[in-house]
Tab-separated table of C-alpha atoms in Angstrom:
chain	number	residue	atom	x	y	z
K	1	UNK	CA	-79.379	-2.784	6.735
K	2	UNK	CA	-81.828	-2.943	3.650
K	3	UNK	CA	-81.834	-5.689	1.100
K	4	UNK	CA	-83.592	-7.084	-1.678
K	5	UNK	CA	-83.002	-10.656	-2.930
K	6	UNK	CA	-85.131	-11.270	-6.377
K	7	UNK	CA	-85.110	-14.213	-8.261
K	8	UNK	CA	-82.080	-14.554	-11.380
K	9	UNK	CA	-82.626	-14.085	-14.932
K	10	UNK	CA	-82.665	-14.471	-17.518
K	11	UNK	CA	-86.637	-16.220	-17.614
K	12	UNK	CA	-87.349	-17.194	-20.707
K	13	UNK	CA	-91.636	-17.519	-21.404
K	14	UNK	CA	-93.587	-18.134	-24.174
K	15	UNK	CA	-96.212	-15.486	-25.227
K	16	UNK	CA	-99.623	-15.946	-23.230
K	17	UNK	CA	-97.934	-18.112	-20.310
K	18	UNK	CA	-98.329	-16.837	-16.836
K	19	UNK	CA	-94.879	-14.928	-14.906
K	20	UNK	CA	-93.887	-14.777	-11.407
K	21	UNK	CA	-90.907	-13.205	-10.703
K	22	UNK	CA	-90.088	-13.671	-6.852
K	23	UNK	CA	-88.858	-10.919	-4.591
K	24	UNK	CA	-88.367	-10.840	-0.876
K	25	UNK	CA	-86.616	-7.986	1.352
K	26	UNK	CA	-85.374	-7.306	4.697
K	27	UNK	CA	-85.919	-4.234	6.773
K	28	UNK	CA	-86.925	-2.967	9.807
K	29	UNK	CA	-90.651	-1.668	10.225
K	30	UNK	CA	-93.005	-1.344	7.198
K	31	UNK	CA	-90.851	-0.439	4.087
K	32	UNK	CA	-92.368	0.824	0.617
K	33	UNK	CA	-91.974	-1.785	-2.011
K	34	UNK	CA	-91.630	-1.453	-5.389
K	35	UNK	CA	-91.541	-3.071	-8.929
K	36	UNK	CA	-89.871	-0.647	-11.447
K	37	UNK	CA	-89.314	-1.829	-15.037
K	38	UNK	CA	-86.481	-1.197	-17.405
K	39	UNK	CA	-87.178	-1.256	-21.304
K	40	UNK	CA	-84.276	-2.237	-23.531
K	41	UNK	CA	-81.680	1.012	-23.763
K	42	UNK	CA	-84.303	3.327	-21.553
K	43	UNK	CA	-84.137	4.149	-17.783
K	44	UNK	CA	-86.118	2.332	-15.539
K	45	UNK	CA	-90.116	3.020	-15.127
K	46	UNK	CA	-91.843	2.774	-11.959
K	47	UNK	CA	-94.462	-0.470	-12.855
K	48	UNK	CA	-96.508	-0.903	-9.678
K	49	UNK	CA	-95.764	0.008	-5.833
K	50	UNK	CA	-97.380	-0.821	-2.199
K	51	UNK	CA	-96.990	1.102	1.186
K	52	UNK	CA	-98.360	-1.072	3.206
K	53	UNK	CA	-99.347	-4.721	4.250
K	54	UNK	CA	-101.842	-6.631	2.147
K	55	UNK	CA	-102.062	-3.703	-0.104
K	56	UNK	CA	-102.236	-4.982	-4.222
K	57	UNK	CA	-100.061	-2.623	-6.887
K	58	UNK	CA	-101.319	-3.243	-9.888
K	59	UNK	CA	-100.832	-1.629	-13.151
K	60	UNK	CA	-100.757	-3.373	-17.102
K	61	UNK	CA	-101.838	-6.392	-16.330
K	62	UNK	CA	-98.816	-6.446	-13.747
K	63	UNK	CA	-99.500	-7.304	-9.829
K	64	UNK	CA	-97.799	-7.361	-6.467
K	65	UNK	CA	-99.221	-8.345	-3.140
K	66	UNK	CA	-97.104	-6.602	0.447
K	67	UNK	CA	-96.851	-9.957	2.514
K	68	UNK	CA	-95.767	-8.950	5.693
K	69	UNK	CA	-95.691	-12.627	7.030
K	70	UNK	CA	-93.341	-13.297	4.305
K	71	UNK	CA	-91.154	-10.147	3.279
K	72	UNK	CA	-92.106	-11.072	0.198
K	73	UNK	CA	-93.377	-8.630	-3.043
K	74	UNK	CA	-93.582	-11.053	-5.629
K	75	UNK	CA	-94.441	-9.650	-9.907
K	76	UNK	CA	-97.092	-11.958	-11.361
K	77	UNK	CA	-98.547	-11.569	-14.724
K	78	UNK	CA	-101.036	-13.730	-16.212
K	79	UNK	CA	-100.885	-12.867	-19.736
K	80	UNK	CA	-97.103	-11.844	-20.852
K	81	UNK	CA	-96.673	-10.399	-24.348
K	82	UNK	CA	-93.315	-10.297	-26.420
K	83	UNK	CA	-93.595	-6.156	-25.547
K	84	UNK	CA	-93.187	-7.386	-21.891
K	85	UNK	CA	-89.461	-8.232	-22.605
K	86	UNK	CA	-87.480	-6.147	-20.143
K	87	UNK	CA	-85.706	-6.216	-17.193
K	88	UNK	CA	-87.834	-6.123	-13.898
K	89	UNK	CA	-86.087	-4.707	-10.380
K	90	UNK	CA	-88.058	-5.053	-6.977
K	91	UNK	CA	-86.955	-1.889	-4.615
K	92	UNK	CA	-87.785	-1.169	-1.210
K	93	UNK	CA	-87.825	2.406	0.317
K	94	UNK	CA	-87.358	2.682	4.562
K	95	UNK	CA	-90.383	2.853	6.379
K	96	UNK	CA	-91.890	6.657	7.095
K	97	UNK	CA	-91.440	7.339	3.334
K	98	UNK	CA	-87.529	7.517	2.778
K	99	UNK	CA	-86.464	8.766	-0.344
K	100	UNK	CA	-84.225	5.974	-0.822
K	101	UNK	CA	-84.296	3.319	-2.744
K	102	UNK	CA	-82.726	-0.025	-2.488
K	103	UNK	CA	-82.470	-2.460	-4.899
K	104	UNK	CA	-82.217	-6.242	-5.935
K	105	UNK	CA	-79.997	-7.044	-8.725
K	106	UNK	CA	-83.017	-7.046	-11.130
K	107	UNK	CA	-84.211	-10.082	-13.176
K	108	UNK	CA	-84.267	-10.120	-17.116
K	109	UNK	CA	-87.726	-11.439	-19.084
K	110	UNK	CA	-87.628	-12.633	-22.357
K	111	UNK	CA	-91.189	-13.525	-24.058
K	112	UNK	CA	-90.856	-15.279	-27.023
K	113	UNK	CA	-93.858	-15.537	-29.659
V	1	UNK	CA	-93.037	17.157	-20.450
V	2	UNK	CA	-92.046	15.327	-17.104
V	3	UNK	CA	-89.445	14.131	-16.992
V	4	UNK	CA	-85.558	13.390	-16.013
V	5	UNK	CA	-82.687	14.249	-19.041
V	6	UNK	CA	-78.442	13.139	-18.727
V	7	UNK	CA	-75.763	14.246	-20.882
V	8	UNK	CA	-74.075	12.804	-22.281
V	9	UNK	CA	-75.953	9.635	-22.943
V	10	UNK	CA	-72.539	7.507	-23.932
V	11	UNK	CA	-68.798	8.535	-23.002
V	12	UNK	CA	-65.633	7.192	-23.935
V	13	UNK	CA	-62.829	8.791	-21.781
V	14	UNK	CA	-59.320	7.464	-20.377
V	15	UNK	CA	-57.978	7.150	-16.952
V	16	UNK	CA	-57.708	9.870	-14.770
V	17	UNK	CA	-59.552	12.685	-17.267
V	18	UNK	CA	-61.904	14.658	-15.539
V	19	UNK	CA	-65.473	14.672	-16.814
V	20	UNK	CA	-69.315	15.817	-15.594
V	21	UNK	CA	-72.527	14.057	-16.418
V	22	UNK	CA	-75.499	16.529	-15.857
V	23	UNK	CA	-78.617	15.838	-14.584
V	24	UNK	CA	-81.533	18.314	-14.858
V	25	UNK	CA	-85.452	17.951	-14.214
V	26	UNK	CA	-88.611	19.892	-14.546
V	27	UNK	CA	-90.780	18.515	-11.791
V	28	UNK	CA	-89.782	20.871	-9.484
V	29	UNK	CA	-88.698	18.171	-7.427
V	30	UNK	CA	-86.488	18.722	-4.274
V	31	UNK	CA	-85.072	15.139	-4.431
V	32	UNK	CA	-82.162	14.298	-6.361
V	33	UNK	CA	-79.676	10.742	-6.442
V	34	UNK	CA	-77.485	9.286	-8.547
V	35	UNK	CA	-76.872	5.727	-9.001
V	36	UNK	CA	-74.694	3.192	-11.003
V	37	UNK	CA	-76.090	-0.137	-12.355
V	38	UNK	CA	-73.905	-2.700	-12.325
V	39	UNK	CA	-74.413	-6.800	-13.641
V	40	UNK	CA	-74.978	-9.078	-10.813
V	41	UNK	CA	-75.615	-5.910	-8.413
V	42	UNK	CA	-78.520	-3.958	-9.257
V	43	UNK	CA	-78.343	0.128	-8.298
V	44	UNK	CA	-76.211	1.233	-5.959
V	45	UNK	CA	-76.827	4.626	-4.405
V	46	UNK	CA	-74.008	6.997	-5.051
V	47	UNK	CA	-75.034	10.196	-3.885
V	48	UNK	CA	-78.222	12.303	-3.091
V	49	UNK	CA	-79.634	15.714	-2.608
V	50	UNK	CA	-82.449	16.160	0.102
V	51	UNK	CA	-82.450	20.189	-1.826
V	52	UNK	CA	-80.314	23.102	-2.942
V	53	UNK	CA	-76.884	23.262	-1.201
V	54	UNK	CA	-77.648	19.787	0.439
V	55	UNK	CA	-75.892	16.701	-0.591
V	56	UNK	CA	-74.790	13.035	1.608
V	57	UNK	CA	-73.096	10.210	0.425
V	58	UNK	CA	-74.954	7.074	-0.570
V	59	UNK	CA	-73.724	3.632	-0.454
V	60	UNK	CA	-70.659	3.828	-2.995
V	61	UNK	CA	-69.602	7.682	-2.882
V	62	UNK	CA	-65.573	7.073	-3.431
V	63	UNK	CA	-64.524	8.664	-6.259
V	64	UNK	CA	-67.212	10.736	-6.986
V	65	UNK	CA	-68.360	14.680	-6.704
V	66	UNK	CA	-71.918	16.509	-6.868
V	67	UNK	CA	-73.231	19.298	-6.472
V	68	UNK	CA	-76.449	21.237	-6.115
V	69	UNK	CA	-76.590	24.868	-6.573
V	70	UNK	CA	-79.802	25.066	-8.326
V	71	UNK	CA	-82.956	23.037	-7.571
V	72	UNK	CA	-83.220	21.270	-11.104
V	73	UNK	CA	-79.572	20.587	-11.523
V	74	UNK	CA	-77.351	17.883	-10.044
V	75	UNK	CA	-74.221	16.918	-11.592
V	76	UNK	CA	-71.918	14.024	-11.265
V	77	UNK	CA	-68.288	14.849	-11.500
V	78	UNK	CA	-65.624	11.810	-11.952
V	79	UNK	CA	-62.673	14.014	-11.118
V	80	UNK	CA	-59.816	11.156	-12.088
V	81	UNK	CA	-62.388	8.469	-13.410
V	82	UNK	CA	-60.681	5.233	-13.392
V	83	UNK	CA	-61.616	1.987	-15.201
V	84	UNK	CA	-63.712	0.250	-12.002
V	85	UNK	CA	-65.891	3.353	-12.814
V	86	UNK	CA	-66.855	1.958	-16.269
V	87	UNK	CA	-70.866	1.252	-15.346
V	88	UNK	CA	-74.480	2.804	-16.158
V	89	UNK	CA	-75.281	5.780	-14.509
V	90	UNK	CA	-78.945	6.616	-13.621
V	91	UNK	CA	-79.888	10.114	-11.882
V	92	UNK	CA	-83.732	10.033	-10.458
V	93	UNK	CA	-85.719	13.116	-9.021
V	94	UNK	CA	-88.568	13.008	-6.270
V	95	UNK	CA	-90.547	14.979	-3.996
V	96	UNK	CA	-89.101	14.827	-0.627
V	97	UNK	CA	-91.961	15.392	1.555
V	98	UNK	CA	-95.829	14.552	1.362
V	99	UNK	CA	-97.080	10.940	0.536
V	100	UNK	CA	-95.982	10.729	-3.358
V	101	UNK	CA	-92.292	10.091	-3.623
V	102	UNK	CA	-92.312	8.558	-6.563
V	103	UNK	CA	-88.373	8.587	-8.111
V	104	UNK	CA	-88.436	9.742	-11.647
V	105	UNK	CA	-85.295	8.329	-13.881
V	106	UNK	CA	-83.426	9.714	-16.288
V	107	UNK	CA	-82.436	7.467	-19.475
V	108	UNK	CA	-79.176	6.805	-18.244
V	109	UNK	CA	-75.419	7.420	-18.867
V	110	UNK	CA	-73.154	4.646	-20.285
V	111	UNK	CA	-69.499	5.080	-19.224
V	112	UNK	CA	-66.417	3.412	-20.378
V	113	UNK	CA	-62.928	4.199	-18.713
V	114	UNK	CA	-59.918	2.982	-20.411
C-alpha cells in the first residue's frame, strides 16, 4: 500500500536560516504529493502540492520538487520566520486523482528569533 | 466564507456514552472523510463519503458510525466511545471529480474518553 516516511521533529531553527524538511513515499504509478501545514490549535492548511514529475509547488516562500527517481517531495525554505512555527505533514493522494489522502506522521518546526 | 466547521471543538465524555461530532461545509463539495491524528502516526483515514447516501470504511473504521443524508453534512458517531478513542479528529471536504481535489479541513475535534 501507500506510505509516507518524513523526517522527525521537533527541528529547532533560528530565524533567517534555511529548512529542509525531508519526505519520501511509496506508491504505485504517479501519486499527487502534498505539503499541508498545521498552525498551532487550527486544522491543517494545504501549503503547496505537485501532480506530476519534476513539477515545483511553491507557495510563501515554501517549495517542493516531485522526484520521481527518488520518491522523494522534500519542504525547503530559504528564509524561515518565527510565524513559520507549525507542524508540516507531506501527503500523497493515488495516482488518477484519488480523493485520498495518506499521510506521514508530520514533523514539528520551531523558529526561534 | 469557505470553509469546513466541527462541533464540538473539545469533549469530555466517559466510557461507553454515545456522542456525534458534526461536520458541515459550504463548498458544495461531494467529498467528505474523517480522520484522527494521533502522536507518532500522523492521520489515519476513518471513514469517507464519495456523496449523499455513500459511505466506505477507511483505514481505522472500528468503532465508528457516519452518515450522509445530506450533501453538506457528515457526522461521526462514537456509539460506546472508549478511552483508545481519546485523539484529534479532523473532517475534510473535496470535489470528487475534475482536476482540483483539493481537501478542505475543518479546525478539528479534541476528544478525551475516560
Amino acid at each position: 500500500g501507500n506510505s509516507v516516511t518524513q523526517m522527525e521533529g521537533p527541528v529547532t531553527l533560528s530565524e533567517e536560516a534555511f529548512l529542509t524538511i525531508n519526505c519520501t513515499y511509496t506508491a504505485t504509478g504517479y501519486p499527487s504529493l502534498f505539503w499541508y501545514v498545521q498552525y498551532p490549535g487550527e486544522g491543517l492548511q494545504l501549503l503547496l502540492k505537485a501532480t506530476k514529475a519534476d513539477d515545483k509547488g511553491s507557495n510563501k516562500g515554501f517549495e517542493a520538487t516531485y522526484r520521481k527517481e527518488t520518491t522523494s517531495f522534500h519542504l525547503e525554505k530559504g528564509s524561515v520566520q518565527v510565524s513559520d512555527s507549525a507542524v508540516y505533514f507531506c501527503a500523497l493522494s493515488d495516482q488518477g486523482g484519488g480523493n485520498k489522502l495518506t499521510f506521514g506522521t508530520g514533523t514539528q518546526l520551531k523558529v526561534e528569533l | 466564507e469557505a470553509q469546513v466547521t466541527q462541533n464540538p471543538r473539545y469533549l469530555i465524555t466517559v466510557t461507553g456514552k454515545k456522542l456525534t461530532v458534526t461536520c458541515s461545509q459550504n463548498m458544495n463539495h461531494e467529498y467528505m472523510s474523517w480522520y484522527r491524528q494521533d502522536p507518532g502516526l500522523g492521520l489515519r483515514q476513518i471513514y469517507y463519503s464519495m456523496n449523499v447516501e455513500v459511505t466506505d470504511k477507511g483505514d481505522v473504521p472500528e468503532g465508528y458510525k457516519v452518515s450522509r443524508k445530506e450533501k453538506r453534512n457528515f457526522p461521526l458517531i462514537l456509539e460506546s466511545p472508549s478511552p483508545n478513542q481519546t485523539s484529534l479528529y479532523f473532517c475534510a471536504s473535496s470535489f470528487s471529480s475534475g482536476r482540483e481535489k483539493t481537501q478542505y479541513f475543518g479546525p478539528g475535534t479534541r476528544l478525551l474518553v475516560l
